[in-house]
Structure formats: C-alpha cells, structure tokens
PDB file of N, CA and C in Angstrom:
ATOM      1  N   MET A   6       0.385 -25.266  -1.673  1.00 90.00           N
ATOM      2  CA  MET A   6      -0.563 -26.166  -1.071  1.00 90.00           C
ATOM      3  C   MET A   6      -1.874 -26.174  -1.842  1.00 90.00           C
ATOM      4  N   CYS A   7      -2.360 -27.336  -2.095  1.00 95.00           N
ATOM      5  CA  CYS A   7      -3.625 -27.493  -2.803  1.00 95.00           C
ATOM      6  C   CYS A   7      -4.777 -27.453  -1.806  1.00 95.00           C
ATOM      7  N   LYS A   8      -5.653 -26.489  -1.976  1.00 96.00           N
ATOM      8  CA  LYS A   8      -6.816 -26.386  -1.099  1.00 96.00           C
ATOM      9  C   LYS A   8      -7.839 -27.452  -1.491  1.00 96.00           C
ATOM     10  N   THR A   9      -8.492 -28.003  -0.486  1.00 97.00           N
ATOM     11  CA  THR A   9      -9.431 -29.101  -0.692  1.00 97.00           C
ATOM     12  C   THR A   9     -10.517 -28.753  -1.707  1.00 97.00           C
ATOM     13  N   GLU A  10     -11.072 -27.556  -1.627  1.00 97.00           N
ATOM     14  CA  GLU A  10     -12.165 -27.193  -2.533  1.00 97.00           C
ATOM     15  C   GLU A  10     -11.721 -27.229  -4.007  1.00 97.00           C
ATOM     16  N   TYR A  11     -10.485 -26.844  -4.274  1.00 96.00           N
ATOM     17  CA  TYR A  11      -9.989 -26.871  -5.651  1.00 96.00           C
ATOM     18  C   TYR A  11      -9.631 -28.286  -6.075  1.00 96.00           C
ATOM     19  N   ALA A  12      -9.141 -29.086  -5.150  1.00 96.00           N
ATOM     20  CA  ALA A  12      -8.863 -30.487  -5.459  1.00 96.00           C
ATOM     21  C   ALA A  12     -10.158 -31.207  -5.821  1.00 96.00           C
ATOM     22  N   VAL A  13     -11.236 -30.911  -5.105  1.00 97.00           N
ATOM     23  CA  VAL A  13     -12.536 -31.526  -5.383  1.00 97.00           C
ATOM     24  C   VAL A  13     -13.044 -31.076  -6.753  1.00 97.00           C
ATOM     25  N   LYS A  14     -12.940 -29.779  -7.041  1.00 95.00           N
ATOM     26  CA  LYS A  14     -13.382 -29.264  -8.349  1.00 95.00           C
ATOM     27  C   LYS A  14     -12.611 -29.934  -9.492  1.00 95.00           C
ATOM     28  N   LEU A  15     -11.286 -30.034  -9.333  1.00 95.00           N
ATOM     29  CA  LEU A  15     -10.467 -30.682 -10.361  1.00 95.00           C
ATOM     30  C   LEU A  15     -10.842 -32.150 -10.503  1.00 95.00           C
ATOM     31  N   GLY A  16     -11.026 -32.814  -9.382  1.00 96.00           N
ATOM     32  CA  GLY A  16     -11.402 -34.226  -9.416  1.00 96.00           C
ATOM     33  C   GLY A  16     -12.690 -34.456 -10.180  1.00 96.00           C
ATOM     34  N   LYS A  17     -13.675 -33.583  -9.989  1.00 96.00           N
ATOM     35  CA  LYS A  17     -14.949 -33.699 -10.713  1.00 96.00           C
ATOM     36  C   LYS A  17     -14.737 -33.515 -12.209  1.00 96.00           C
ATOM     37  N   MET A  18     -13.920 -32.530 -12.581  1.00 95.00           N
ATOM     38  CA  MET A  18     -13.664 -32.293 -14.005  1.00 95.00           C
ATOM     39  C   MET A  18     -12.958 -33.485 -14.647  1.00 95.00           C
ATOM     40  N   VAL A  19     -12.000 -34.043 -13.936  1.00 95.00           N
ATOM     41  CA  VAL A  19     -11.247 -35.183 -14.463  1.00 95.00           C
ATOM     42  C   VAL A  19     -12.149 -36.401 -14.578  1.00 95.00           C
ATOM     43  N   ASP A  20     -13.023 -36.590 -13.607  1.00 96.00           N
ATOM     44  CA  ASP A  20     -13.883 -37.774 -13.591  1.00 96.00           C
ATOM     45  C   ASP A  20     -15.056 -37.706 -14.554  1.00 96.00           C
ATOM     46  N   GLU A  21     -15.521 -36.499 -14.905  1.00 96.00           N
ATOM     47  CA  GLU A  21     -16.758 -36.401 -15.678  1.00 96.00           C
ATOM     48  C   GLU A  21     -16.595 -36.756 -17.156  1.00 96.00           C
ATOM     49  N   LYS A  22     -15.408 -36.630 -17.690  1.00 96.00           N
ATOM     50  CA  LYS A  22     -15.183 -36.929 -19.108  1.00 96.00           C
ATOM     51  C   LYS A  22     -13.874 -37.691 -19.265  1.00 96.00           C
ATOM     52  N   PRO A  23     -13.736 -38.455 -20.352  1.00 96.00           N
ATOM     53  CA  PRO A  23     -12.516 -39.248 -20.545  1.00 96.00           C
ATOM     54  C   PRO A  23     -11.241 -38.422 -20.720  1.00 96.00           C
ATOM     55  N   GLY A  24     -11.343 -37.211 -21.253  1.00 96.00           N
ATOM     56  CA  GLY A  24     -10.167 -36.376 -21.481  1.00 96.00           C
ATOM     57  C   GLY A  24     -10.181 -35.138 -20.601  1.00 96.00           C
ATOM     58  N   PHE A  25      -8.987 -34.623 -20.317  1.00 96.00           N
ATOM     59  CA  PHE A  25      -8.859 -33.411 -19.511  1.00 96.00           C
ATOM     60  C   PHE A  25      -7.604 -32.679 -19.950  1.00 96.00           C
ATOM     61  N   VAL A  26      -7.708 -31.369 -20.112  1.00 96.00           N
ATOM     62  CA  VAL A  26      -6.546 -30.590 -20.514  1.00 96.00           C
ATOM     63  C   VAL A  26      -6.522 -29.266 -19.749  1.00 96.00           C
ATOM     64  N   VAL A  27      -5.335 -28.890 -19.323  1.00 96.00           N
ATOM     65  CA  VAL A  27      -5.095 -27.581 -18.711  1.00 96.00           C
ATOM     66  C   VAL A  27      -4.432 -26.749 -19.794  1.00 96.00           C
ATOM     67  N   SER A  28      -5.009 -25.581 -20.093  1.00 97.00           N
ATOM     68  CA  SER A  28      -4.507 -24.830 -21.233  1.00 97.00           C
ATOM     69  C   SER A  28      -4.596 -23.328 -21.010  1.00 97.00           C
ATOM     70  N   THR A  29      -4.086 -22.611 -22.008  1.00 96.00           N
ATOM     71  CA  THR A  29      -4.246 -21.162 -22.098  1.00 96.00           C
ATOM     72  C   THR A  29      -4.721 -20.859 -23.520  1.00 96.00           C
ATOM     73  N   THR A  30      -5.229 -19.675 -23.712  1.00 94.00           N
ATOM     74  CA  THR A  30      -5.754 -19.317 -25.025  1.00 94.00           C
ATOM     75  C   THR A  30      -4.653 -19.083 -26.053  1.00 94.00           C
ATOM     76  N   PHE A  31      -3.439 -18.823 -25.602  1.00 95.00           N
ATOM     77  CA  PHE A  31      -2.355 -18.483 -26.522  1.00 95.00           C
ATOM     78  C   PHE A  31      -1.367 -19.629 -26.749  1.00 95.00           C
ATOM     79  N   CYS A  32      -1.642 -20.808 -26.203  1.00 96.00           N
ATOM     80  CA  CYS A  32      -0.714 -21.939 -26.293  1.00 96.00           C
ATOM     81  C   CYS A  32      -1.008 -22.789 -27.535  1.00 96.00           C
ATOM     82  N   PRO A  33      -0.090 -22.839 -28.498  1.00 97.00           N
ATOM     83  CA  PRO A  33      -0.341 -23.632 -29.704  1.00 97.00           C
ATOM     84  C   PRO A  33      -0.406 -25.140 -29.420  1.00 97.00           C
ATOM     85  N   TYR A  34       0.350 -25.609 -28.442  1.00 97.00           N
ATOM     86  CA  TYR A  34       0.314 -27.039 -28.107  1.00 97.00           C
ATOM     87  C   TYR A  34      -1.004 -27.410 -27.442  1.00 97.00           C
ATOM     88  N   CYS A  35      -1.591 -26.477 -26.712  1.00 97.00           N
ATOM     89  CA  CYS A  35      -2.905 -26.710 -26.109  1.00 97.00           C
ATOM     90  C   CYS A  35      -3.952 -26.881 -27.202  1.00 97.00           C
ATOM     91  N   SER A  36      -3.879 -26.023 -28.203  1.00 96.00           N
ATOM     92  CA  SER A  36      -4.815 -26.131 -29.321  1.00 96.00           C
ATOM     93  C   SER A  36      -4.665 -27.476 -30.022  1.00 96.00           C
ATOM     94  N   LYS A  37      -3.441 -27.919 -30.206  1.00 97.00           N
ATOM     95  CA  LYS A  37      -3.205 -29.215 -30.848  1.00 97.00           C
ATOM     96  C   LYS A  37      -3.737 -30.358 -29.998  1.00 97.00           C
ATOM     97  N   ALA A  38      -3.541 -30.281 -28.702  1.00 97.00           N
ATOM     98  CA  ALA A  38      -4.043 -31.335 -27.810  1.00 97.00           C
ATOM     99  C   ALA A  38      -5.568 -31.417 -27.892  1.00 97.00           C
ATOM    100  N   LYS A  39      -6.232 -30.267 -27.902  1.00 97.00           N
ATOM    101  CA  LYS A  39      -7.691 -30.259 -27.988  1.00 97.00           C
ATOM    102  C   LYS A  39      -8.162 -30.759 -29.348  1.00 97.00           C
ATOM    103  N   LYS A  40      -7.403 -30.474 -30.410  1.00 97.00           N
ATOM    104  CA  LYS A  40      -7.752 -30.981 -31.734  1.00 97.00           C
ATOM    105  C   LYS A  40      -7.659 -32.500 -31.795  1.00 97.00           C
ATOM    106  N   VAL A  41      -6.707 -33.073 -31.071  1.00 97.00           N
ATOM    107  CA  VAL A  41      -6.597 -34.537 -31.013  1.00 97.00           C
ATOM    108  C   VAL A  41      -7.846 -35.116 -30.348  1.00 97.00           C
ATOM    109  N   PHE A  42      -8.259 -34.520 -29.232  1.00 97.00           N
ATOM    110  CA  PHE A  42      -9.494 -34.965 -28.585  1.00 97.00           C
ATOM    111  C   PHE A  42     -10.666 -34.868 -29.552  1.00 97.00           C
ATOM    112  N   ASP A  43     -10.773 -33.748 -30.249  1.00 97.00           N
ATOM    113  CA  ASP A  43     -11.870 -33.549 -31.193  1.00 97.00           C
ATOM    114  C   ASP A  43     -11.800 -34.547 -32.354  1.00 97.00           C
ATOM    115  N   TYR A  44     -10.617 -34.758 -32.888  1.00 98.00           N
ATOM    116  CA  TYR A  44     -10.441 -35.670 -34.013  1.00 98.00           C
ATOM    117  C   TYR A  44     -10.913 -37.079 -33.667  1.00 98.00           C
ATOM    118  N   TYR A  45     -10.554 -37.522 -32.478  1.00 98.00           N
ATOM    119  CA  TYR A  45     -10.927 -38.863 -32.050  1.00 98.00           C
ATOM    120  C   TYR A  45     -12.268 -38.891 -31.309  1.00 98.00           C
ATOM    121  N   LYS A  46     -12.950 -37.750 -31.318  1.00 98.00           N
ATOM    122  CA  LYS A  46     -14.266 -37.611 -30.696  1.00 98.00           C
ATOM    123  C   LYS A  46     -14.255 -38.030 -29.223  1.00 98.00           C
ATOM    124  N   ILE A  47     -13.235 -37.568 -28.523  1.00 97.00           N
ATOM    125  CA  ILE A  47     -13.093 -37.850 -27.095  1.00 97.00           C
ATOM    126  C   ILE A  47     -13.635 -36.651 -26.323  1.00 97.00           C
ATOM    127  N   PRO A  48     -14.718 -36.838 -25.596  1.00 97.00           N
ATOM    128  CA  PRO A  48     -15.228 -35.730 -24.779  1.00 97.00           C
ATOM    129  C   PRO A  48     -14.164 -35.323 -23.758  1.00 97.00           C
ATOM    130  N   HIS A  49     -14.021 -34.024 -23.573  1.00 96.00           N
ATOM    131  CA  HIS A  49     -12.983 -33.560 -22.653  1.00 96.00           C
ATOM    132  C   HIS A  49     -13.402 -32.317 -21.880  1.00 96.00           C
ATOM    133  N   SER A  50     -12.826 -32.210 -20.697  1.00 95.00           N
ATOM    134  CA  SER A  50     -12.964 -31.021 -19.867  1.00 95.00           C
ATOM    135  C   SER A  50     -11.699 -30.200 -20.046  1.00 95.00           C
ATOM    136  N   GLU A  51     -11.831 -28.920 -19.758  1.00 96.00           N
ATOM    137  CA  GLU A  51     -10.679 -28.033 -19.945  1.00 96.00           C
ATOM    138  C   GLU A  51     -10.693 -26.937 -18.893  1.00 96.00           C
ATOM    139  N   ILE A  52      -9.517 -26.589 -18.437  1.00 95.00           N
ATOM    140  CA  ILE A  52      -9.344 -25.390 -17.612  1.00 95.00           C
ATOM    141  C   ILE A  52      -8.500 -24.428 -18.426  1.00 95.00           C
ATOM    142  N   LEU A  53      -9.075 -23.293 -18.760  1.00 96.00           N
ATOM    143  CA  LEU A  53      -8.337 -22.223 -19.437  1.00 96.00           C
ATOM    144  C   LEU A  53      -7.804 -21.293 -18.352  1.00 96.00           C
ATOM    145  N   LEU A  54      -6.545 -21.460 -18.024  1.00 95.00           N
ATOM    146  CA  LEU A  54      -5.971 -20.712 -16.906  1.00 95.00           C
ATOM    147  C   LEU A  54      -6.051 -19.202 -17.087  1.00 95.00           C
ATOM    148  N   ASP A  55      -5.813 -18.724 -18.297  1.00 93.00           N
ATOM    149  CA  ASP A  55      -5.797 -17.269 -18.472  1.00 93.00           C
ATOM    150  C   ASP A  55      -7.201 -16.654 -18.500  1.00 93.00           C
ATOM    151  N   ASN A  56      -8.245 -17.477 -18.462  1.00 96.00           N
ATOM    152  CA  ASN A  56      -9.607 -16.950 -18.358  1.00 96.00           C
ATOM    153  C   ASN A  56     -10.085 -16.884 -16.907  1.00 96.00           C
ATOM    154  N   LEU A  57      -9.237 -17.309 -15.981  1.00 97.00           N
ATOM    155  CA  LEU A  57      -9.568 -17.270 -14.561  1.00 97.00           C
ATOM    156  C   LEU A  57      -8.950 -16.028 -13.930  1.00 97.00           C
ATOM    157  N   ASP A  58      -9.518 -15.596 -12.812  1.00 97.00           N
ATOM    158  CA  ASP A  58      -8.868 -14.494 -12.106  1.00 97.00           C
ATOM    159  C   ASP A  58      -7.590 -15.015 -11.457  1.00 97.00           C
ATOM    160  N   TYR A  59      -6.735 -14.107 -11.051  1.00 95.00           N
ATOM    161  CA  TYR A  59      -5.402 -14.471 -10.561  1.00 95.00           C
ATOM    162  C   TYR A  59      -5.462 -15.476  -9.410  1.00 95.00           C
ATOM    163  N   GLN A  60      -6.367 -15.243  -8.467  1.00 96.00           N
ATOM    164  CA  GLN A  60      -6.472 -16.124  -7.296  1.00 96.00           C
ATOM    165  C   GLN A  60      -6.813 -17.556  -7.722  1.00 96.00           C
ATOM    166  N   GLU A  61      -7.791 -17.706  -8.612  1.00 96.00           N
ATOM    167  CA  GLU A  61      -8.166 -19.042  -9.078  1.00 96.00           C
ATOM    168  C   GLU A  61      -7.033 -19.689  -9.877  1.00 96.00           C
ATOM    169  N   GLN A  62      -6.340 -18.906 -10.686  1.00 95.00           N
ATOM    170  CA  GLN A  62      -5.183 -19.441 -11.417  1.00 95.00           C
ATOM    171  C   GLN A  62      -4.185 -20.052 -10.443  1.00 95.00           C
ATOM    172  N   GLU A  63      -3.888 -19.323  -9.385  1.00 94.00           N
ATOM    173  CA  GLU A  63      -2.927 -19.796  -8.392  1.00 94.00           C
ATOM    174  C   GLU A  63      -3.407 -21.050  -7.687  1.00 94.00           C
ATOM    175  N   GLU A  64      -4.679 -21.064  -7.308  1.00 96.00           N
ATOM    176  CA  GLU A  64      -5.212 -22.207  -6.569  1.00 96.00           C
ATOM    177  C   GLU A  64      -5.225 -23.473  -7.432  1.00 96.00           C
ATOM    178  N   TYR A  65      -5.707 -23.355  -8.659  1.00 95.00           N
ATOM    179  CA  TYR A  65      -5.704 -24.521  -9.551  1.00 95.00           C
ATOM    180  C   TYR A  65      -4.274 -24.951  -9.867  1.00 95.00           C
ATOM    181  N   SER A  66      -3.403 -23.994 -10.111  1.00 94.00           N
ATOM    182  CA  SER A  66      -2.005 -24.318 -10.411  1.00 94.00           C
ATOM    183  C   SER A  66      -1.339 -25.045  -9.251  1.00 94.00           C
ATOM    184  N   ASN A  67      -1.634 -24.634  -8.030  1.00 95.00           N
ATOM    185  CA  ASN A  67      -1.073 -25.313  -6.861  1.00 95.00           C
ATOM    186  C   ASN A  67      -1.505 -26.778  -6.817  1.00 95.00           C
ATOM    187  N   CYS A  68      -2.739 -27.044  -7.190  1.00 95.00           N
ATOM    188  CA  CYS A  68      -3.236 -28.427  -7.190  1.00 95.00           C
ATOM    189  C   CYS A  68      -2.646 -29.226  -8.352  1.00 95.00           C
ATOM    190  N   ILE A  69      -2.503 -28.603  -9.489  1.00 94.00           N
ATOM    191  CA  ILE A  69      -2.033 -29.310 -10.683  1.00 94.00           C
ATOM    192  C   ILE A  69      -0.532 -29.543 -10.637  1.00 94.00           C
ATOM    193  N   TYR A  70       0.224 -28.523 -10.284  1.00 93.00           N
ATOM    194  CA  TYR A  70       1.680 -28.594 -10.371  1.00 93.00           C
ATOM    195  C   TYR A  70       2.370 -28.870  -9.045  1.00 93.00           C
ATOM    196  N   GLY A  71       1.657 -28.686  -7.938  1.00 92.00           N
ATOM    197  CA  GLY A  71       2.271 -28.892  -6.633  1.00 92.00           C
ATOM    198  C   GLY A  71       3.376 -27.882  -6.374  1.00 92.00           C
ATOM    199  N   ASP A  72       4.499 -28.354  -5.850  1.00 88.00           N
ATOM    200  CA  ASP A  72       5.620 -27.470  -5.510  1.00 88.00           C
ATOM    201  C   ASP A  72       6.562 -27.217  -6.678  1.00 88.00           C
ATOM    202  N   ASP A  73       6.313 -27.857  -7.792  1.00 90.00           N
ATOM    203  CA  ASP A  73       7.203 -27.708  -8.960  1.00 90.00           C
ATOM    204  C   ASP A  73       7.119 -26.278  -9.477  1.00 90.00           C
ATOM    205  N   PRO A  74       8.228 -25.553  -9.538  1.00 86.00           N
ATOM    206  CA  PRO A  74       8.193 -24.165 -10.011  1.00 86.00           C
ATOM    207  C   PRO A  74       7.945 -24.077 -11.530  1.00 86.00           C
ATOM    208  N   ARG A  75       8.167 -25.165 -12.241  1.00 88.00           N
ATOM    209  CA  ARG A  75       7.900 -25.172 -13.686  1.00 88.00           C
ATOM    210  C   ARG A  75       6.413 -25.402 -13.889  1.00 88.00           C
ATOM    211  N   ARG A  76       5.765 -24.455 -14.468  1.00 88.00           N
ATOM    212  CA  ARG A  76       4.312 -24.540 -14.666  1.00 88.00           C
ATOM    213  C   ARG A  76       4.022 -24.272 -16.132  1.00 88.00           C
ATOM    214  N   SER A  77       3.856 -25.354 -16.858  1.00 92.00           N
ATOM    215  CA  SER A  77       3.604 -25.206 -18.284  1.00 92.00           C
ATOM    216  C   SER A  77       2.352 -25.970 -18.678  1.00 92.00           C
ATOM    217  N   VAL A  78       1.824 -25.638 -19.812  1.00 94.00           N
ATOM    218  CA  VAL A  78       0.642 -26.301 -20.357  1.00 94.00           C
ATOM    219  C   VAL A  78       0.979 -26.815 -21.751  1.00 94.00           C
ATOM    220  N   PRO A  79       0.276 -27.714 -22.303  1.00 92.00           N
ATOM    221  CA  PRO A  79      -0.871 -28.451 -21.767  1.00 92.00           C
ATOM    222  C   PRO A  79      -0.450 -29.500 -20.790  1.00 92.00           C
TER     223      PRO A  79
END
C-alpha cells in the first residue's frame, strides 16, 4: 500500500522537473539513463533507493511498484 505522504513526495519530484529516475548506486542501467538526461540537458529528479533507510525504501517502493513483486530499476 502506498502511503499518502510518500505519494505526495513522489508527485512533487515528478512534477518539479521534466525527467525522473528511480535508481541505485550500483545499477549500470541507472547510470546510463542519467547520462541520457545529462546529454540532452534534461533536468531530472532522482531517488537513490540504496541511500535511503530501509523503511523509506519500502514506502517509496510500494508507491512506485505497487503490488508487483518484481522491483527493478531504473
């Protein structure tokens, strides 16, 4: 279940800039996605899941992925 406070936080991040990416520090595809944004000079927001504490990771993941057990980035 996506808690309202996290849905609002995500909504603000998505709305504030043209690009948005959910990533981890060790994901090579995440790095490539961010490089595309940089190459085309597209301002973007990012959530680095592995830089969050466990509780926040779970809450954001619930909002992003819903009930889908497959949780991958970007």
